[in-house]
Coordinates of C-alpha atoms in Angstrom, one line a residue:
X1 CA 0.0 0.0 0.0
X2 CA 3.0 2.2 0.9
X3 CA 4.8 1.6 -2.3
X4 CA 0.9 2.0 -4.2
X5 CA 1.1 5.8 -2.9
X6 CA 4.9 6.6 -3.8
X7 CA 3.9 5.6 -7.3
X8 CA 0.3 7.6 -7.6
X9 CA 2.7 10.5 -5.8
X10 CA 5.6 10.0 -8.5
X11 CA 3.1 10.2 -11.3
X12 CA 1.2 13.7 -10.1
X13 CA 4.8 15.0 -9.8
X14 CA 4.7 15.7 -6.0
X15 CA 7.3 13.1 -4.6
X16 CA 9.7 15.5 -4.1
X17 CA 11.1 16.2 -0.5
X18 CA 10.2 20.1 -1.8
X19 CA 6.8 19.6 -2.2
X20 CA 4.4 20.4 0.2
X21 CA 0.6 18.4 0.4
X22 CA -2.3 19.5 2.3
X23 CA -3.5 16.4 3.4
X24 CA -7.7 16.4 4.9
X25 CA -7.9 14.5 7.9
X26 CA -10.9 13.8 9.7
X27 CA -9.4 11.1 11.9
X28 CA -11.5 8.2 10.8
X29 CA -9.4 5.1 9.6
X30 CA -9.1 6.0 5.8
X31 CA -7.4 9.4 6.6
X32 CA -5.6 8.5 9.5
X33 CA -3.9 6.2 7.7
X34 CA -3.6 8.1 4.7
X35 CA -1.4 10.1 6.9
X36 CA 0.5 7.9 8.4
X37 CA 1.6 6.9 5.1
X38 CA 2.3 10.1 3.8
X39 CA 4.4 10.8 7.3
X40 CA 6.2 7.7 6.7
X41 CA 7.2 8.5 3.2
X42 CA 8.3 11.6 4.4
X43 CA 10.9 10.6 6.7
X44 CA 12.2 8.7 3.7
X45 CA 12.6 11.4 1.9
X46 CA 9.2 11.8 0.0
X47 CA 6.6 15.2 0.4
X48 CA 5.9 17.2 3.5
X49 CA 2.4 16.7 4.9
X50 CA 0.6 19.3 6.5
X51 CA -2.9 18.4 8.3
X52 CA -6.0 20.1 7.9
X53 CA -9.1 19.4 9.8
X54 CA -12.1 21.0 9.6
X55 CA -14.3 20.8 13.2
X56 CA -18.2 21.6 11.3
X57 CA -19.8 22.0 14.8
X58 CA -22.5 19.8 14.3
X59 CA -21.9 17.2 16.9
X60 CA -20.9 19.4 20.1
X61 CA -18.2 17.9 22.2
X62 CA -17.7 14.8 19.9
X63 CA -16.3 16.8 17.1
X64 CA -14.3 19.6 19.2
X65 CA -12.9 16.3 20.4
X66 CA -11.9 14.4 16.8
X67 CA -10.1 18.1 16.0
X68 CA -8.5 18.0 19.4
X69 CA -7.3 13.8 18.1
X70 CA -6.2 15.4 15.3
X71 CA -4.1 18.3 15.8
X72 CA -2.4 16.1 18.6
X73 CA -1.6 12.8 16.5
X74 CA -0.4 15.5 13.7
X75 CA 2.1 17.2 16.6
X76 CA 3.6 13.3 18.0
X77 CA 4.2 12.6 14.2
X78 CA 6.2 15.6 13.7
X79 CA 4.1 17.7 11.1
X80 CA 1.7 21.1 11.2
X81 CA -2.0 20.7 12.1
X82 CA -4.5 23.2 10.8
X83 CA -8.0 23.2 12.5
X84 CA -11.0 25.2 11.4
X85 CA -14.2 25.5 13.3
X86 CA -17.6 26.1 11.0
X87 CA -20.2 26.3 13.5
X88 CA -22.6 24.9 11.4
X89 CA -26.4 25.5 12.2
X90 CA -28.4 21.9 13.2
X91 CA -30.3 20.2 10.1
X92 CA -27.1 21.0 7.8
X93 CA -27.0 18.9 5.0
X94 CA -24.2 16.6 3.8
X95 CA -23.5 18.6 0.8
X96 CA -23.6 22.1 2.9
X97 CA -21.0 20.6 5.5
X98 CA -19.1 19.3 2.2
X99 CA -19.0 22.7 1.0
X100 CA -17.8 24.2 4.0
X101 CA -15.2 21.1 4.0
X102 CA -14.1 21.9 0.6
X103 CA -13.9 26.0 1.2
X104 CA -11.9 25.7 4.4
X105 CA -9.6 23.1 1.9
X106 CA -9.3 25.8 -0.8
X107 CA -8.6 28.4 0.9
X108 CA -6.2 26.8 3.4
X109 CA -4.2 25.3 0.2
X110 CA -3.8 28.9 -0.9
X111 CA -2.5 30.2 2.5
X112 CA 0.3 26.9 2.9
X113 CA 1.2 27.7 -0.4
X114 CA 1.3 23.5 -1.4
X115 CA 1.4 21.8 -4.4
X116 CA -1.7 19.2 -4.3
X117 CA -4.5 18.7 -1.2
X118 CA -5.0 15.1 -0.5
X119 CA -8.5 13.5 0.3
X120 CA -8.7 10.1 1.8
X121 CA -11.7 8.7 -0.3
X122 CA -10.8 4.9 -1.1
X123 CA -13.0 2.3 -2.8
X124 CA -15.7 1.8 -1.0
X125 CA -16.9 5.3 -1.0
X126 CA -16.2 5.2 -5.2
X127 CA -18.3 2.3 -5.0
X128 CA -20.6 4.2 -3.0
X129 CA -20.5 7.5 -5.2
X130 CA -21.3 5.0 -8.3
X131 CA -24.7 3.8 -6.8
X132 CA -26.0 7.0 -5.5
X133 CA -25.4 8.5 -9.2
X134 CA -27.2 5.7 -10.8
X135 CA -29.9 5.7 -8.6
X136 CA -30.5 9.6 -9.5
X137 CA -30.0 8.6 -13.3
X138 CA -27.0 9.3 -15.1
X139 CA -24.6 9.1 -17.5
X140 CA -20.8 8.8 -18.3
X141 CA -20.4 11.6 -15.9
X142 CA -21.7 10.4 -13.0
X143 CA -21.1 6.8 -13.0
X144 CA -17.1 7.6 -13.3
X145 CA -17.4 8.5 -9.9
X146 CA -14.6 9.9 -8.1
X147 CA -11.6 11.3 -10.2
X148 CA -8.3 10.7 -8.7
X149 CA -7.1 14.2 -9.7
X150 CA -9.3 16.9 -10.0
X151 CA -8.0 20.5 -11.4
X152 CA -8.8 23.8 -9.1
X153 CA -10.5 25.2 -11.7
X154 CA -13.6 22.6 -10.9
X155 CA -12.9 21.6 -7.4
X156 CA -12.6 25.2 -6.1
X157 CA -15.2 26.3 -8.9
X158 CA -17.3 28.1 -6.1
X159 CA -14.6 30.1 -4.6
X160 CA -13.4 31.3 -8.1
X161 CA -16.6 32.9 -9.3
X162 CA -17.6 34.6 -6.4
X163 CA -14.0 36.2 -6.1
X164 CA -12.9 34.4 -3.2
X165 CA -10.4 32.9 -5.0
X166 CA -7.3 33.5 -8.1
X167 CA -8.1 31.1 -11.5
X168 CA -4.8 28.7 -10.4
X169 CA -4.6 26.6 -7.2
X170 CA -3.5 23.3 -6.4
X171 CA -5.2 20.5 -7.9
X172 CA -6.8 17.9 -5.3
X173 CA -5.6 14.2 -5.2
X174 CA -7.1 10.9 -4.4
X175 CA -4.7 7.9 -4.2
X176 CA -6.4 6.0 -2.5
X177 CA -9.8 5.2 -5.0
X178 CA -7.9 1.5 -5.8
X179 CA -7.9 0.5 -1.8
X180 CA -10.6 -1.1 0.2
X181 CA -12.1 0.3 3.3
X182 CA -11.1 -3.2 5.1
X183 CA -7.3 -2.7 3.9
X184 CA -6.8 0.7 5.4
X185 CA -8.7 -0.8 8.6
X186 CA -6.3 -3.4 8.5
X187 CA -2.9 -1.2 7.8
X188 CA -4.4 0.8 11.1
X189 CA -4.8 -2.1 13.1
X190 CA -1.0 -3.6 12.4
X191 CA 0.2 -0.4 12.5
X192 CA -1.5 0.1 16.4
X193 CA -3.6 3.0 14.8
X194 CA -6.5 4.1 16.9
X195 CA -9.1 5.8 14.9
X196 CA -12.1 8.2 15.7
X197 CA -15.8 7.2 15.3
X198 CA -18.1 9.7 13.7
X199 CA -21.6 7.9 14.4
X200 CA -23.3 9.8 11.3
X201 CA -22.2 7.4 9.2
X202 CA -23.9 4.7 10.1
X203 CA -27.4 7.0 10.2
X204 CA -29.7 5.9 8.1
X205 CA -31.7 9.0 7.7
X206 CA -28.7 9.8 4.5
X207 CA -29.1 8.7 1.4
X208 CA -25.2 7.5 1.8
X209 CA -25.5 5.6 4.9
X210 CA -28.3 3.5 3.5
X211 CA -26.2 2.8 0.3
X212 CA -23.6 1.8 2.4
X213 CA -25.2 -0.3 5.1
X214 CA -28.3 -1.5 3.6
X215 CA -27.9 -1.7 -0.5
X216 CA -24.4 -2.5 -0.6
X217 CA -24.7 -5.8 1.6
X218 CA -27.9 -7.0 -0.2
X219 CA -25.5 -6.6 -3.8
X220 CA -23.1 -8.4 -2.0
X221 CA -25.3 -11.3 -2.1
X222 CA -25.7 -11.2 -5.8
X223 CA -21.9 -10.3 -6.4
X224 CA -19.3 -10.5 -3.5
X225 CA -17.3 -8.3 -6.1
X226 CA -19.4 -5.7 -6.2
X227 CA -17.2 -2.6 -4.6
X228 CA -14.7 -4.1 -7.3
X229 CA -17.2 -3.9 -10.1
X230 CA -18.1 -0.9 -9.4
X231 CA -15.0 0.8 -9.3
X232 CA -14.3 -0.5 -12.9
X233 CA -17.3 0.8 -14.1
X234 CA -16.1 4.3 -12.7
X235 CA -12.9 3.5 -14.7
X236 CA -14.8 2.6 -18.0
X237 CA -17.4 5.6 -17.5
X238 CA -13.9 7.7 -17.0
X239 CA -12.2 6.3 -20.1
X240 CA -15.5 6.7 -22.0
X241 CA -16.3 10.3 -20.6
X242 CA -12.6 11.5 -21.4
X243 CA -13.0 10.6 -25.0
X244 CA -15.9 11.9 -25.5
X245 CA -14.5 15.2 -24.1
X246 CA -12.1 14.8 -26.6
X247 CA -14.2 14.3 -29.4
X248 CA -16.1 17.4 -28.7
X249 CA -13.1 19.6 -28.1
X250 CA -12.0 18.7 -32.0
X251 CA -15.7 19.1 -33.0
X252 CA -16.0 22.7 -31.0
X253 CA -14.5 25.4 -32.9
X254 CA -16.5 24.2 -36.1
X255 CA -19.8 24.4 -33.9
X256 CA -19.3 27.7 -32.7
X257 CA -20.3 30.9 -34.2
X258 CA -19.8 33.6 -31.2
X259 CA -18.8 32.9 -27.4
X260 CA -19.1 35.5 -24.8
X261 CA -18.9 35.7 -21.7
X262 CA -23.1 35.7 -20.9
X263 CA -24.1 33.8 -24.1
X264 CA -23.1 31.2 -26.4
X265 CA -23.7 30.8 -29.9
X266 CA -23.9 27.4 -32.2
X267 CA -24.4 26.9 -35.9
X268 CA -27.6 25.1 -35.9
X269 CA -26.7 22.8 -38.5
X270 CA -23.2 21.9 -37.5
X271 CA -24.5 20.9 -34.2
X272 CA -26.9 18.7 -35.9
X273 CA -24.5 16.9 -38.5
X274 CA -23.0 15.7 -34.5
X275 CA -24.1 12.3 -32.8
X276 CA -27.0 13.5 -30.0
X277 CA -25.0 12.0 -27.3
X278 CA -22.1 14.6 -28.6
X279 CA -24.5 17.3 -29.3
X280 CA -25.9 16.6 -25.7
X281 CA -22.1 17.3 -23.9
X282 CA -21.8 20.3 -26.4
X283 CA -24.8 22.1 -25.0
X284 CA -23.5 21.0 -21.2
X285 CA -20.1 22.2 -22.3
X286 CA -22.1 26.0 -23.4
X287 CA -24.0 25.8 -19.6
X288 CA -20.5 25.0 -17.4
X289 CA -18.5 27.8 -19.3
X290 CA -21.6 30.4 -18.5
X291 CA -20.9 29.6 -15.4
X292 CA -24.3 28.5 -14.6
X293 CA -25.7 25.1 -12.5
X294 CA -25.9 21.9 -15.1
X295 CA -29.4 20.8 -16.2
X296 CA -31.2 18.0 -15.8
X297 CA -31.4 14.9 -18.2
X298 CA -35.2 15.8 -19.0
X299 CA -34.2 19.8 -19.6
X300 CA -31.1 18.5 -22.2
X301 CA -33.7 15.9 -23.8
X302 CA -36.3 19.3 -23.6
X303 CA -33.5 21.4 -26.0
X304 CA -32.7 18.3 -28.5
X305 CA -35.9 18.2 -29.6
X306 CA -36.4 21.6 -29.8
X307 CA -33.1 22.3 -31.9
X308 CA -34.4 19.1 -34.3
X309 CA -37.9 21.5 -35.0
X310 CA -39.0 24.4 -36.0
X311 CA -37.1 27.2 -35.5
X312 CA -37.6 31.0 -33.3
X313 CA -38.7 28.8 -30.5
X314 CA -37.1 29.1 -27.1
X315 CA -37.0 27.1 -23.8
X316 CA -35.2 26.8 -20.1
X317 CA -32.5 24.7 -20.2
X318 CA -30.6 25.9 -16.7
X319 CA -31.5 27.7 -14.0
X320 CA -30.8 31.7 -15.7
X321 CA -29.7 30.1 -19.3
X322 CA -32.7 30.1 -21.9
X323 CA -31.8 28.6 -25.3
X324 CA -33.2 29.9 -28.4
X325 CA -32.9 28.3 -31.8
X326 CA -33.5 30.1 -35.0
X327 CA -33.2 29.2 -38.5
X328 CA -29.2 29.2 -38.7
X329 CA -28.1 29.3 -35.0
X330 CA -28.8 28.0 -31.7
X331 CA -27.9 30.5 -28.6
X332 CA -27.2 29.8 -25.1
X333 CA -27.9 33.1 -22.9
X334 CA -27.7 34.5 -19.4
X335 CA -30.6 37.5 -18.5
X336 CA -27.4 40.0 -19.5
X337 CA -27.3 38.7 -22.8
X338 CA -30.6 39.7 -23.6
X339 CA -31.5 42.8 -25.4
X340 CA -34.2 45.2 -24.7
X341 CA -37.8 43.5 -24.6
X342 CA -38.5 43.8 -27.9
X343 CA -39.1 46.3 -30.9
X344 CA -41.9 47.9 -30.8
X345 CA -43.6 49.8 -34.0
X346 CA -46.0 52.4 -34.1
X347 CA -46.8 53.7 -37.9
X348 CA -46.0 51.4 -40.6
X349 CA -42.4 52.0 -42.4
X350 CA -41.6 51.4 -46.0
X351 CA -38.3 49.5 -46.8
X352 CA -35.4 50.5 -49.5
X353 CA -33.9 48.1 -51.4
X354 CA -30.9 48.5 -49.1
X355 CA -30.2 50.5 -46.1
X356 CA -30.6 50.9 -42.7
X357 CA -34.2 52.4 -40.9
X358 CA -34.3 53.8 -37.6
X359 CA -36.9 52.2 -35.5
X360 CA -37.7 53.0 -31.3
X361 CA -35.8 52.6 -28.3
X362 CA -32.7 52.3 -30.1
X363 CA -33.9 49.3 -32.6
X364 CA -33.3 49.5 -36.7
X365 CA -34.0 48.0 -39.3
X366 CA -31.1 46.7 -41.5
X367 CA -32.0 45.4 -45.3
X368 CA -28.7 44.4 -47.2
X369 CA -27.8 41.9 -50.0
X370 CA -25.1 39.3 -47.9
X371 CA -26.0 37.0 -45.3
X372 CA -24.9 39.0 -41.6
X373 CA -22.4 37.8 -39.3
X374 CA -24.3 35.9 -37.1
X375 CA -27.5 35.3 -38.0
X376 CA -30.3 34.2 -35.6
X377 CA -33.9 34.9 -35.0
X378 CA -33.7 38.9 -35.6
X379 CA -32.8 37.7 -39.1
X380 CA -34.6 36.8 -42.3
X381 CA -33.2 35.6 -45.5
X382 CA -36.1 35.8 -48.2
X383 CA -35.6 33.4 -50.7
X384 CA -36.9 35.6 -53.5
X385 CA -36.5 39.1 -53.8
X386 CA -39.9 40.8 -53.8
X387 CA -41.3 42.8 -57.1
X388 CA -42.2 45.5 -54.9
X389 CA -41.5 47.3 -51.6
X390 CA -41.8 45.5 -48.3
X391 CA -42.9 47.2 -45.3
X392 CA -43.0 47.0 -41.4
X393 CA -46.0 47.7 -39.9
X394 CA -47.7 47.5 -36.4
X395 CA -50.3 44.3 -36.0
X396 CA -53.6 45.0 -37.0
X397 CA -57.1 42.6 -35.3
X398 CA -57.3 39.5 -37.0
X399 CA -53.8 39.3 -38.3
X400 CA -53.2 35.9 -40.0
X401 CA -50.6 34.0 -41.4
X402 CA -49.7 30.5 -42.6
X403 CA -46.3 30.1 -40.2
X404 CA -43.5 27.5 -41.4
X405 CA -44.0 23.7 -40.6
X406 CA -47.2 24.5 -39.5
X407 CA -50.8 23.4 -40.9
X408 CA -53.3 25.7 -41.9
X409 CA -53.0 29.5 -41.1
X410 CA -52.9 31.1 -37.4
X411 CA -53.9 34.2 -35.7
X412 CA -51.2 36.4 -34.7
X413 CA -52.9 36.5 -31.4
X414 CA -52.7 33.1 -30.7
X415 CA -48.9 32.9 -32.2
X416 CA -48.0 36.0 -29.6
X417 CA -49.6 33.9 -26.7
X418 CA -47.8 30.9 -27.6
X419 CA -44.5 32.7 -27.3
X420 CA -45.1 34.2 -23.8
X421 CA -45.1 37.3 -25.6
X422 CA -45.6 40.5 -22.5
X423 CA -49.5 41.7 -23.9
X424 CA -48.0 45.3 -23.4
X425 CA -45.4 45.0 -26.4
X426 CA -48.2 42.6 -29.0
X427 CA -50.1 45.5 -30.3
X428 CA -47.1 47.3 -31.7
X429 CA -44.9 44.3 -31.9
X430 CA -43.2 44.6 -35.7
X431 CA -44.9 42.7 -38.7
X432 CA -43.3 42.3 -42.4
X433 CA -45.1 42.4 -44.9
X434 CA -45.4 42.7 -49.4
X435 CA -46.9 45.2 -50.8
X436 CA -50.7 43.8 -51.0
X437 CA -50.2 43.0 -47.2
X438 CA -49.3 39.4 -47.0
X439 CA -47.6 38.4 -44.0
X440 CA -44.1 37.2 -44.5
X441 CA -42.7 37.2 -40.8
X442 CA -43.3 38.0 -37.1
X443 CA -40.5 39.6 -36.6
X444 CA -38.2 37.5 -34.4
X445 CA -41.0 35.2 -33.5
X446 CA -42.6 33.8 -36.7
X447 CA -41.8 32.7 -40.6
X448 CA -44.5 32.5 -43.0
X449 CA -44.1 28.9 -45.3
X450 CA -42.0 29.4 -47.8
X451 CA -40.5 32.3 -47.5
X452 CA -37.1 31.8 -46.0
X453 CA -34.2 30.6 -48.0
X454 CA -33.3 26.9 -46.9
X455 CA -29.4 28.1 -47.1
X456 CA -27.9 31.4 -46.0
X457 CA -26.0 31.4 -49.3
X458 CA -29.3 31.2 -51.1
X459 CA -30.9 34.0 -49.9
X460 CA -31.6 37.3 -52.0
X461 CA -32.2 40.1 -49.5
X462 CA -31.7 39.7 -45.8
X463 CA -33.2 41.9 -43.5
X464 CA -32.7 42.3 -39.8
X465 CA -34.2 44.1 -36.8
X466 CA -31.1 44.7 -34.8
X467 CA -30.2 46.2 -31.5
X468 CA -27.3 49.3 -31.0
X469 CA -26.5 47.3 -28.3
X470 CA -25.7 44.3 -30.0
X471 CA -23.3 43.2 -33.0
X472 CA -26.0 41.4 -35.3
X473 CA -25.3 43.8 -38.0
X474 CA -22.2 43.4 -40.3

C-alpha cells in the first residue's frame, strides 16, 4: 500500500522532498492512515504533509474532540496541524458541511502555499458514489465516480466565481480510490492506529448511509465483487467520458459561431450533422463555461428536440440560461445577454432596397444583399426578392398568417400567446409584410411557409431588426 502511494505521488509529480501536500484529515481510519503513510514517506525522503481538519460543529463535544485527536496525532508525528471551526447551524446537509469542508480546503491550500490537497476517499466510498449517481439517473459523468485528480478550476469552482479565490490553485488528489475500506482498517490495526468514530455514518436517515449499510450488503449477495465492479465501471465511464470530451473539443471550434462571456452561440446545422449524445455534452459544455448550474437529463432531452424542429422557438434549459434556436443558429444566454424586450412599432415603415431604418428605443431596421455575421432569430433571409417594396407595420385585429411547418393558417394573437409574448409590447410588436399585405414574418417570433431561403448562401435580401447594443449587424 505504501509503495501504491509513492507511485500515484511520483506520477502527479509531487514526490519530491520540496513539495508540500495539504492532506484532509478527519481522523476516521481512511485518513488516519492516509497520513500515516504520507508521514512515513516523508521521513524517507518523500513530500511534506501538513494536516487540515475542519471541526463543522454539528456534533458538540464529539467533534471539538476528533479536532483535538487530530491536531495532537499531527504534533507526536512531527508535522503542522490546521484546525477550522464552521459552527454549522443543526439540520445542515451533507453537501452544505461538504462545501464548508471543501472552502476551508481551498482556501487553506492557498494560505500553505502547497502543491496538491489530499482527500482520503478509497474504494468503498467510489463504489458508493457510483450507486448513489445511478440511482438519481445518469450518465458517463456520473457513474465515473470519483476522479483521482481533479483540477482547481472545478474543485474550487465556487470560490473562483464569487472572487474568493485566483483562476490557479492546487489540484486535489485521491490515491487512495484503488484500496478497500477493510485494507486501510487493516494497515491501522498492524500499525497500532486508533481511529475516531463519527456515528453519522452509520445514520440511516442519508441517502449515503443507506447505500452503504443496507444496499451494498444486499448486492453483496448477488456479487461478493461488487465494490470491485463498481470501481471498474467508474474507470470505463472515466475512459469513456474522457474521449468523448475529446471528441467534442476537436468538433467545437466548427460548432461555434460567437462565445461570450453571458451567451453562447452554435451553428444550428453543425450541431446537428454531430451524434445527439455529442451534441448533448456540447450544449452541457455552453451551460458549465456560462458559469451556470448543469441541467437535468429531461431539460437536455427538452432542447434536442427543440433544436431538431421548428425554429424561433425558445425554452429553459438551466437555471438563468434560456436557449433559443433560430433558423441558422442555436444561442445559449444568461438574462445580460438579452437585449431590450422587444421592438416595438408604431406607424408602418416602407423598406429600400438596401439601407438601414431607424426604429424606437434604439432598434433598426437593416436590409442588405449578404448573409450578416451571425445570424439568428432577428434575421430573415427571403428566398426571392420581392417585385415590390416591403414594409413593417404594427399588428392589425385579426392578423393571420400560414407560419412554417405548420398546418393551416394562425392568428397572430394566438402565435404572440404561444410565445409568452408581454400583452404590453403585442399591439405594436413589428410585422413584415409585401406590398398587397401578405404576411411574411413576425419579426423574431414567426416565418410564413416558404418564405425563408433553406441556405444562408441562397438567400436574395436579408433583412434584420437589430439592437445598437448588439453586433447582429455586419
Amino acid at each position: 500500500m505504501l509503495e501504491l502511494l509513492r507511485q500515484f505521488l511520483r506520477a502527479e509529480d509531487v514526490e519530491q522532498s520540496s513539495d508540500r501536500l495539504l492532506v484532509a484529515v478527519s481522523g476516521g481510519s481512511d485518513s488516519l492512515a492516509l497520513l500515516h503513510m504520507l508521514c512515513t514517506l516523508h521521513r524517507a525522503g518523500g513530500p511534506t504533509p501538513v494536516v487540515a481538519h475542519l471541526d463543522h460543529g454539528l456534533r458538540g463535544a464529539e467533534s471539538a474532540a476528533d479536532a483535538d485527536f487530530v491536531a495532537a496525532t499531527a504534533t507526536a508525528w512531527g508535522v503542522r496541524a490546521i484546525v477550522g471551526r464552521a459552527h454549522l447551524p443543526p439540520g445542515t446537509t451533507p453537501a452544505e458541511a461538504r462545501t464548508a469542508r471543501y472552502t476551508f480546503l481551498a482556501t487553506t491550500a492557498l494560505a500553505e502555499h502547497v502543491d496538491a490537497v489530499l482527500v482520503a476517499h478509497q474504494a468503498d466510498d467510489q463504489a458508493e458514489t457510483v450507486l448513489m449517481h445511478l440511482l438519481r439517473g445518469a450518465g458517463p459523468a456520473g457513474l465515473r465516480g470519483m476522479r483521482a485528480r481533479v483540477e482547481w478550476s472545478e474543485w474550487a469552482a465556487a470560490l473562483i466565481e464569487s472572487g474568493q479565490a485566483p483562476p490557479h490553485g492546487p489540484p486535489l488528489l485521491r490515491p487512495l480510490l484503488t484500496v478497500s475500506r477493510s485494507e486501510l482498517a487493516a494497515y491501522c490495526a498492524d500499525h497500532q492506529l486508533t481511529p475516531r468514530d463519527d456515528p453519522t455514518n452509520r445514520n440511516l436517515h442519508y441517502v449515503r448511509a443507506r447505500i452503504r449499510h443496507v444496499l451494498l450488503p444486499q448486492l453483496a449477495g448477488e456479487n461478493p465483487q461488487i465494490t470491485a465492479a463498481l470501481t471498474r465501471t467508474a474507470r470505463i465511464c472515466a475512459e469513456d467520458y474522457d474521449f468523448i470530451q475529446t471528441m467534442l473539443a476537436d468538433q467545437w471550434p466548427n460548432l461555434i459561431v460567437e462565445q461570450q462571456s453571458d451567451k453562447v452561440v452554435f451553428e444550428r446545422a453543425a450541431l446537428m450533422s454531430i451524434h445527439p449524445a455529442l451534441r448533448r455534452y456540447a450544449l452541457r459544455r455552453a451551460i458549465a463555461q456560462l458559469g451556470a448550474e448543469e441541467p437535468g437529463l429531461a431539460h437536455l432531452d427538452a432542447a434536442l428536440h427543440l433544436i431538431g424542429g421548428q425554429s424561433g422557438r425558445s425554452t429553459q434549459i438551466a437555471p438563468q440560461v434560456t436557449l433559443v434556436c433560430d433558423q441558422q443558429t442555436v444561442t445559449l444566454h444568461l438574462p445580460s445577454a438579452l437585449p431590450p424586450p422587444g421592438p416595438q412599432l408604431t406607424t408602418p415603415v416602407t423598406l429600400p432596397d438596401q439601407g438601414v431604418v431607424p426604429l424606437a428605443n434604439g432598434w433598426q431596421c437593416v436590409v442588405q444583399d449578404h448573409p450578416p455575421v451571425h445570424p439568428d432569430r432577428w434575421w430573415l433571409g427571403l428566398a426571392q426578392r420581392p417585385a415590390a417594396p416591403l414594409q413593417l407595420r404594427p399588428r392589425r385585429p385579426g392578423d393571420r398568417m400560414r407560419p412554417a411547418g405548420a398546418p393551416g393558417r394562425r392568428r397572430l394573437q394566438d402565435v404572440f400567446v404561444d410565445l409568452r409574448v408581454p400583452r404590453m409590447l403585442r399591439a405594436a410588436w413589428p410585422i413584415l409584410t409585401t406590398a398587397d399585405d401578405q404576411i411574411l414574418w413576425v419579426v423574431g417570433l414567426r416565418v410564413a411557409a416558404g418564405i425563408a431561403a433553406s441556405e444562408s448562401n441562397q438567400a436574395t435580401m436579408w433583412i434584420g431588426i437589430v439592437h445598437s447594443a448588439t453586433t447582429r449587424q455586419e
